[in-house]
Coordinates of C-alpha atoms (C1' of nucleotides) in Angstrom, one line a residue:
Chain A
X1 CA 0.0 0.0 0.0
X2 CA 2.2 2.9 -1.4
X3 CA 1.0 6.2 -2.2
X4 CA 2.0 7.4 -5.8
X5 CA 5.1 9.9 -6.0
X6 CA 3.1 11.9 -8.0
X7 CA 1.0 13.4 -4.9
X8 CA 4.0 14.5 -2.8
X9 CA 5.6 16.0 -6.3
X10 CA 2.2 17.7 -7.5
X11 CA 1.8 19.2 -3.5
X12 CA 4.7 20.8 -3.4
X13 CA 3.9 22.1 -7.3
X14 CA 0.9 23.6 -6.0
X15 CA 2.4 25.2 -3.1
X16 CA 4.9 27.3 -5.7
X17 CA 2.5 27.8 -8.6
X18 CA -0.2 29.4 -5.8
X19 CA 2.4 32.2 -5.4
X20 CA 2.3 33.4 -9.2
X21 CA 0.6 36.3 -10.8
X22 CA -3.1 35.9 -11.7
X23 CA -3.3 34.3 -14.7
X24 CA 0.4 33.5 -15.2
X25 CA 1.8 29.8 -15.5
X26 CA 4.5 27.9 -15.3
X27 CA 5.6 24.8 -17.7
X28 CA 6.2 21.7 -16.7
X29 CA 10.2 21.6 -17.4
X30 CA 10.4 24.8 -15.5
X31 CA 8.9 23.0 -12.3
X32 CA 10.3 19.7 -12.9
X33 CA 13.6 21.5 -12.4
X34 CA 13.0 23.3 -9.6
X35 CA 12.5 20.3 -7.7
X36 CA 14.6 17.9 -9.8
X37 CA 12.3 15.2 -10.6
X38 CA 11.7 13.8 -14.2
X39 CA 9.9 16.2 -15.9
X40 CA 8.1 14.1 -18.6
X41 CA 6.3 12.0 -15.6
X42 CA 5.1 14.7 -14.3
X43 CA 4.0 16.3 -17.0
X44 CA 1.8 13.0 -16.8
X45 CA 0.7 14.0 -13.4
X46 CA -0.2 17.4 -13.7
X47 CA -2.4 16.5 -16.4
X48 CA -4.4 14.2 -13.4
X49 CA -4.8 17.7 -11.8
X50 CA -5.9 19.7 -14.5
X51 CA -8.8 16.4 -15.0
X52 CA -9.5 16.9 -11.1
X53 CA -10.4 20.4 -11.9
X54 CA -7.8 21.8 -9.3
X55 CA -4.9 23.3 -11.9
X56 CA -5.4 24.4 -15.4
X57 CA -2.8 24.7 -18.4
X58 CA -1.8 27.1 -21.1
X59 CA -0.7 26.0 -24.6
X60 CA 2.0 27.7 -26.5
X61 CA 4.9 30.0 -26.0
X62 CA 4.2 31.2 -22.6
X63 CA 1.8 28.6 -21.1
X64 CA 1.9 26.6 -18.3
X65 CA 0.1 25.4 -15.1
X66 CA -1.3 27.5 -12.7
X67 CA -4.5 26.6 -10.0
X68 CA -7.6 26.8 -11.0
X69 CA -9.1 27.9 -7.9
X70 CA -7.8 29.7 -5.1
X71 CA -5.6 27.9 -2.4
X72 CA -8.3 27.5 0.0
X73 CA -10.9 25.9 -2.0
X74 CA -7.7 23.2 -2.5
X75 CA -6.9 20.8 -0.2
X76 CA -4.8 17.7 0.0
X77 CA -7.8 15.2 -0.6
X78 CA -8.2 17.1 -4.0
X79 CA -4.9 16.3 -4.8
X80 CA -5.0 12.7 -3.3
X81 CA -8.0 11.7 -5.4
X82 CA -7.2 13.8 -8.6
X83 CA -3.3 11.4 -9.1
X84 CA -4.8 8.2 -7.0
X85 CA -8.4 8.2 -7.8
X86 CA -11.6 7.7 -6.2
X87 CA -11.7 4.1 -5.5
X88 CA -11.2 3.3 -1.8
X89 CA -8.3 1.4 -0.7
X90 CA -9.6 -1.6 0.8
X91 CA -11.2 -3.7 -1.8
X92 CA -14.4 -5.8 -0.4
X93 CA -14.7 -9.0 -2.9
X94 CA -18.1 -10.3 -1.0
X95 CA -15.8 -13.6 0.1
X96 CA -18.6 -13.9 2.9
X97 CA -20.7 -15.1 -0.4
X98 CA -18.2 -18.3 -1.3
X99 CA -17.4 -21.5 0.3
X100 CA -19.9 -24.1 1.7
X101 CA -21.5 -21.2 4.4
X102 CA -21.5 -18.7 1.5
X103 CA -24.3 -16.6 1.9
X104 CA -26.8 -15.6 -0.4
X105 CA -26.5 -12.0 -2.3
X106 CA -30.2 -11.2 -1.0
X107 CA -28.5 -12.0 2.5
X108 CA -25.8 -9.4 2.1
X109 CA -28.0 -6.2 1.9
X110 CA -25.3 -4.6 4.5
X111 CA -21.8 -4.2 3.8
X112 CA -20.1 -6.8 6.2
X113 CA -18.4 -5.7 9.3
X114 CA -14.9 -6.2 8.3
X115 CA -15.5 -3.8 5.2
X116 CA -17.4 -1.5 7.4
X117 CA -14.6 -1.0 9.8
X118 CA -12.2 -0.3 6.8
X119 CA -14.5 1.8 5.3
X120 CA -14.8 3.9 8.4
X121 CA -10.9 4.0 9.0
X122 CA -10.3 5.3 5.2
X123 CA -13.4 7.5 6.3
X124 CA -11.7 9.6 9.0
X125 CA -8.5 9.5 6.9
X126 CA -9.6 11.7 4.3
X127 CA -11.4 13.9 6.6
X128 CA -7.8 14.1 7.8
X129 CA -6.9 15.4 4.2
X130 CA -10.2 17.7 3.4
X131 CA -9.8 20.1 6.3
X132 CA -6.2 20.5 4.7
X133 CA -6.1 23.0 2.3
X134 CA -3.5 24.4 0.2
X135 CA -4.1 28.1 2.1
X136 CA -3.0 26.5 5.7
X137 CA -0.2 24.1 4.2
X138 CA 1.7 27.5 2.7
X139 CA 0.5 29.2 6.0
X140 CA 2.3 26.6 8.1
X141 CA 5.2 26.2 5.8
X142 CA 5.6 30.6 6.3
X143 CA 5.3 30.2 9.8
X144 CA 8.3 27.8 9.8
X145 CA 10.6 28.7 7.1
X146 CA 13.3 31.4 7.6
X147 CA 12.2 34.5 5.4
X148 CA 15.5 34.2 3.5
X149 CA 13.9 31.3 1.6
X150 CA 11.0 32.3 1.3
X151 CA 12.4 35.6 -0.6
X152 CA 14.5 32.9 -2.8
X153 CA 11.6 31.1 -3.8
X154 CA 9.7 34.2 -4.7
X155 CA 12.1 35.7 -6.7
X156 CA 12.9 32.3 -8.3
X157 CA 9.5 32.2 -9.4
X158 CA 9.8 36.1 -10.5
X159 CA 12.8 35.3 -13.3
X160 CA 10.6 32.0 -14.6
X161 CA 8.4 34.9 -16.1
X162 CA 9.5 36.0 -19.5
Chain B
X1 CA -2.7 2.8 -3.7
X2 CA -4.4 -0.6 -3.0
X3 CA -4.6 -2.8 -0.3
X4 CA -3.4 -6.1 -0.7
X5 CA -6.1 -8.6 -0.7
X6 CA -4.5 -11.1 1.8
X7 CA -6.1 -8.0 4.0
X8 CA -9.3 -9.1 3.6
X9 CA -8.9 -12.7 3.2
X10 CA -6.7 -13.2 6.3
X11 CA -9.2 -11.0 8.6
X12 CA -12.4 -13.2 7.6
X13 CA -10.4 -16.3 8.3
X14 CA -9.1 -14.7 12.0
X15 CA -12.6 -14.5 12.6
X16 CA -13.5 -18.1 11.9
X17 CA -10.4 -19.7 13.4
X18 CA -11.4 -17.7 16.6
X19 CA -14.5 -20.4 16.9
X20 CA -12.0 -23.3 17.5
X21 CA -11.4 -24.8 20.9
X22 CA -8.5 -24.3 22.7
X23 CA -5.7 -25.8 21.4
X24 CA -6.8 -26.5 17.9
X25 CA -5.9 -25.5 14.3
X26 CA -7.2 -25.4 10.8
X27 CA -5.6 -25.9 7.6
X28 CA -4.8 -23.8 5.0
X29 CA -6.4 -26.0 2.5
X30 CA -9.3 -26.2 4.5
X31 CA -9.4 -22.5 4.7
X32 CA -9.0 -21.6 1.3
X33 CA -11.7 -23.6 0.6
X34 CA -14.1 -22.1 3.1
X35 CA -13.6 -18.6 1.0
X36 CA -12.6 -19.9 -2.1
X37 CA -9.0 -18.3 -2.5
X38 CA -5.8 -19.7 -3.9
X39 CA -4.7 -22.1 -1.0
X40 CA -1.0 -21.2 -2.0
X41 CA -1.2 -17.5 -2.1
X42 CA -3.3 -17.9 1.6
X43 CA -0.7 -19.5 2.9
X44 CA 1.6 -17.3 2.5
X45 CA -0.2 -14.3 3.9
X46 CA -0.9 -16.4 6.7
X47 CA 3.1 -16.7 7.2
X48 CA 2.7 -13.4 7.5
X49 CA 0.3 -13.3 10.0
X50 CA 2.7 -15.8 12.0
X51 CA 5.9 -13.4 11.7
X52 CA 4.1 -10.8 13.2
X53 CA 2.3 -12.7 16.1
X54 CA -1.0 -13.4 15.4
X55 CA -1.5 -16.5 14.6
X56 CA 0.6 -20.0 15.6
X57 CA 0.9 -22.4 13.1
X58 CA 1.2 -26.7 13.8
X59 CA 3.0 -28.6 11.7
X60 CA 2.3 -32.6 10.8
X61 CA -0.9 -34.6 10.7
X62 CA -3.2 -32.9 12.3
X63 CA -2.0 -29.1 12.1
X64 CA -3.0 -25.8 11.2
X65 CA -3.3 -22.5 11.8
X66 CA -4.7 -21.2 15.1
X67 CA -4.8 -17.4 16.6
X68 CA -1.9 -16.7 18.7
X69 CA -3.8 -14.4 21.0
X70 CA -7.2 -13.8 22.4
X71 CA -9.4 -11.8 20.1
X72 CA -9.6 -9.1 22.4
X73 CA -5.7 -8.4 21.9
X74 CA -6.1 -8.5 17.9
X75 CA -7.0 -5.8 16.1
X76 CA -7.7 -5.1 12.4
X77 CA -4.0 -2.7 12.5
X78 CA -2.4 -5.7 13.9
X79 CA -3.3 -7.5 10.5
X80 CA -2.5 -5.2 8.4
X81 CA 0.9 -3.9 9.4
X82 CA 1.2 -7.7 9.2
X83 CA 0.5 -8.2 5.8
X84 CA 1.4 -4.2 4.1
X85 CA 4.7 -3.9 6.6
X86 CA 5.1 -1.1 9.3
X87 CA 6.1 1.7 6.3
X88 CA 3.4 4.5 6.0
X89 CA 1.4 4.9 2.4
X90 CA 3.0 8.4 2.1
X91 CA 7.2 8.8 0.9
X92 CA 8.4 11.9 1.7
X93 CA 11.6 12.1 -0.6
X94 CA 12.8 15.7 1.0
X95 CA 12.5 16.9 -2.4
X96 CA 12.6 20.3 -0.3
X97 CA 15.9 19.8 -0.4
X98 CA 16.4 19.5 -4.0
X99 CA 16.7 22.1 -7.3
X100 CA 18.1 25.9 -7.3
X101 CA 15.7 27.2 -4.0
X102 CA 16.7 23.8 -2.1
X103 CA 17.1 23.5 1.7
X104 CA 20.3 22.8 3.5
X105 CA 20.3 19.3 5.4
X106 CA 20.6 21.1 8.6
X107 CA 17.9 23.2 7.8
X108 CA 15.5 20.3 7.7
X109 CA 15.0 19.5 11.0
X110 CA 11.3 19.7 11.2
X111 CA 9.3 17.6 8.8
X112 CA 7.6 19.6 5.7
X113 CA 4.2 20.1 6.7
X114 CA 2.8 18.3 3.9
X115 CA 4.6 14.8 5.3
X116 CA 3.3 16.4 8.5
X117 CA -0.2 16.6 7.4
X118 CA 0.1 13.1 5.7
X119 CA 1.5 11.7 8.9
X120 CA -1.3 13.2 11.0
X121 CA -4.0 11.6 8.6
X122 CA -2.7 7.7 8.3
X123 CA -2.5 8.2 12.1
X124 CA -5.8 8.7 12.5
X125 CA -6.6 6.1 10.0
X126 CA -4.7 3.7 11.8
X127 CA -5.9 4.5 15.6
X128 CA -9.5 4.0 13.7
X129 CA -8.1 0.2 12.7
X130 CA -6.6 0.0 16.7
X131 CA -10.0 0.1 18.1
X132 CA -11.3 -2.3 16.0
X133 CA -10.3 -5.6 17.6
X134 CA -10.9 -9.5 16.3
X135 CA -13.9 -9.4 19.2
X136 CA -16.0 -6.3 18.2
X137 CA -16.0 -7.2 14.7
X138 CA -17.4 -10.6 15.6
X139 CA -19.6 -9.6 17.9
X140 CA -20.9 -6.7 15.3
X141 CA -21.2 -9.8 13.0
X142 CA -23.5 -12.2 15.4
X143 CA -25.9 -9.1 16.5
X144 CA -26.6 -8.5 12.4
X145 CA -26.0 -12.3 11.0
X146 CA -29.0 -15.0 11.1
X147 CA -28.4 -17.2 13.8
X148 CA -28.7 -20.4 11.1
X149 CA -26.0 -18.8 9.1
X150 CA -23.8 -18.6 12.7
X151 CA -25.2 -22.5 13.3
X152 CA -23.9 -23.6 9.8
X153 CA -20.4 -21.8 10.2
X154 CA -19.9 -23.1 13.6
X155 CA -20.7 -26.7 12.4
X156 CA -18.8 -26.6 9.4
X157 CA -16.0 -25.6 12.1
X158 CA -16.9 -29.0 14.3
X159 CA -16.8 -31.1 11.2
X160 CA -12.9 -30.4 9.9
X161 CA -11.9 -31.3 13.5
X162 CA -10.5 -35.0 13.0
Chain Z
dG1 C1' 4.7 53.6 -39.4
dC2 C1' 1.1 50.1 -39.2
dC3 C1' -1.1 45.8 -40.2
dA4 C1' -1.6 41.1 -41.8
dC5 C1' 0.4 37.0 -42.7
dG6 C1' 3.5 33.2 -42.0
dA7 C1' 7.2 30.8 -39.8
dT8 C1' 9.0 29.5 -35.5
dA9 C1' 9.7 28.3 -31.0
dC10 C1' 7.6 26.6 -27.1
dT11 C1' 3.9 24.2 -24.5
dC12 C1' 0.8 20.5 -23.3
dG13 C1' -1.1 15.8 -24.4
dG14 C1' -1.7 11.2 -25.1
dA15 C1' 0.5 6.8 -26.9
dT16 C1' 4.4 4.0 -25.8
dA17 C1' 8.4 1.3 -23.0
dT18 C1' 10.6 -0.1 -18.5
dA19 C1' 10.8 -1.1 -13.5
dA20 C1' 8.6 -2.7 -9.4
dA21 C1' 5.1 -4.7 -6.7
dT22 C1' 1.4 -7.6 -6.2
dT23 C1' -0.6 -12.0 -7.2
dG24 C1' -0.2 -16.8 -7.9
dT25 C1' 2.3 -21.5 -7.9
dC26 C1' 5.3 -25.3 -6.9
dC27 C1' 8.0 -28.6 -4.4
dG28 C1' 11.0 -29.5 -0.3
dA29 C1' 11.5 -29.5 5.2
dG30 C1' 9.4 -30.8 9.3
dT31 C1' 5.6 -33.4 12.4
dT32 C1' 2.2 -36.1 13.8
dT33 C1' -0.1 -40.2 13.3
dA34 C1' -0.9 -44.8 12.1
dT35 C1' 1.1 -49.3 11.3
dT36 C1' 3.7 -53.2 12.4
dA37 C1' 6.9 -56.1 14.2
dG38 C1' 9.0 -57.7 18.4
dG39 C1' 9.0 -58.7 23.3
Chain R
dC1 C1' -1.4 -57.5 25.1
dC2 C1' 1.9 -53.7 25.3
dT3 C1' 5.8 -51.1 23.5
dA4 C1' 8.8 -49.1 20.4
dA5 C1' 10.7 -48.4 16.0
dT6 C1' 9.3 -47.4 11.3
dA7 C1' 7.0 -45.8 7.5
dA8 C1' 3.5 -42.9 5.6
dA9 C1' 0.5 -39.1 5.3
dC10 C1' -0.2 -34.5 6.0
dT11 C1' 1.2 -29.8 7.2
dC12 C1' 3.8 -25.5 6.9
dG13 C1' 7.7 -22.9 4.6
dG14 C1' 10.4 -20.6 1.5
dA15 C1' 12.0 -20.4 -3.3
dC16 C1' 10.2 -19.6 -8.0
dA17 C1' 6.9 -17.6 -12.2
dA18 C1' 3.0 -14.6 -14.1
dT19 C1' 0.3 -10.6 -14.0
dT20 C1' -0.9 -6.1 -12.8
dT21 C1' 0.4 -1.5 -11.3
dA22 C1' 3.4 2.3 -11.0
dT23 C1' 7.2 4.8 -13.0
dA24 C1' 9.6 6.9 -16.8
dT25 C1' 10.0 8.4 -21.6
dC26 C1' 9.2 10.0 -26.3
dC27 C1' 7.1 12.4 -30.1
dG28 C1' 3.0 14.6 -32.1
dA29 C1' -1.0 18.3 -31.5
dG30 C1' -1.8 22.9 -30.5
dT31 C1' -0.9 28.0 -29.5
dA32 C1' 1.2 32.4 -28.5
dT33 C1' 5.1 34.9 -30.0
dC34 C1' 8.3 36.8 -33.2
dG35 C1' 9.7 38.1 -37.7
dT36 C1' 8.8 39.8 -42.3
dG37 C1' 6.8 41.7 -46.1
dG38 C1' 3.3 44.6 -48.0
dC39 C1' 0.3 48.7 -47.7

DNA sequence: GCCACGATACTCGGATATAAATTGTCCGAGTTTATTAGG
DNA sequence: CCTAATAAACTCGGACAATTTATATCCGAGTATCGTGGC
């Protein structure tokens, strides 16, 4: 049970392209550099996002990828289901239907227990993630950084724009 | 990001190998057949199981798998760390510390708060598997099962005894 | 000087390989049990 | 009849394939920009 690469990569993304100008973007190569990961993957990646509805790209000279809504209507979840999908991570297979006590599918109107409980934990878990947004990540991550690095990463971000 | 099935299939069998008296075990055969599941790939999630303390296995004639503890001490985390390993779902690669605006080492003392926040929500996820123990989900079980579905499984239990 | 047109450079986007993890299988190691021969 | 050695049957256990998923890559589709020629 791994979590794709793709959601730590993308997060941080999000957390950079949220401090552009309105309207501005950055390409992929551009990003893919600034945190040294291979840029054609997550090129693959980003495009997830923009599907989700949480980032949205430019074509042609100066495109890119910027949000598509504002950092607080973003949060990890977003992220989490846009590159992993919706589909829960515990799999129920009905296996209380086989066997010689299998029972019948009119018999198994509830979800049985063992999925419940999973279902519950997986549940709380992306509550975990919703009441995460983008806004109190970067928030957080100000509060803690030195302001030297934070002046490095906004002027980085200044001399990507042509 | 999947769970592996043994998951599933090993928690359903905990629950049935909890009905046999003291001292007794069932066979992997015998349990694959109860669910229907390849006997080979069983057994080794069930080896699993073993490593990590939950159940005791027999060798010889009349062997088997049994639980290693009572139901009470088992719980649906114990299971899986069993069978997924104690790693967390979420890598954190420190790619903070990578490309042209990247953190020292030294500078890295905290955890990003994205790990942070990742970390906080598979905790959660997994204190909502702690409370779930072997006995509750049973119990859960015979309040919402027919009692001639409990009747048949706790015969069908009797009758591999030799 | 200004505008329209075309070429160009740059971007995303999906189709295509490679690596890794999960899933599934097989046969040998180890025990218990039943059998059998001897006392 | 009882005991003990022996053989057999049955079980787990780890080593060995096949399939699916995740990771990584490449090249074509599309668009804004820049250059150029004409008006």
């Amino acid at each position: 049970m791994q979590i794709a690469k793709g959601v730590e990569w993308t997060t941080h993304i999000c957390t950079v392209i949220a401090l552009l100008p309105p309207g501005r973007g950055l390409a992929v190569d551009v990003l893919a550099d600034f945190f040294e990961v291979p840029s054609a993957y997550l090129s693959k990646q980003m495009q997830l996002l923009r599907r989700a509805g949480v980032v949205e790209s430019v074509r042609g000279k100066s495109g890119g990828y910027r949000l598509a809504k504002t950092p607080d209507d973003i949060t990890l979840l977003d992220i989490v289901l846009a590159i992993e999908g919706p589909k829960p991570a515990f799999r129920c297979t009905e296996i209380r239907q086989n066997g010689p006590c299998g029972l019948k599918r009119t018999d198994c109107k509830r979800p049985c227990e063992i999925a419940a409980a999973f279902a519950e934990a997986e549940r709380v878990y992306r509550d975990a993630l919703k009441v995460k947004t983008l806004a109190s990540i970067m928030q957080e991550a100000a509060v803690n950084a030195k302001p030297e690095h934070l002046n490095d990463i906004g002027n980085w971000v200044q001399q990507q724009l042509p």
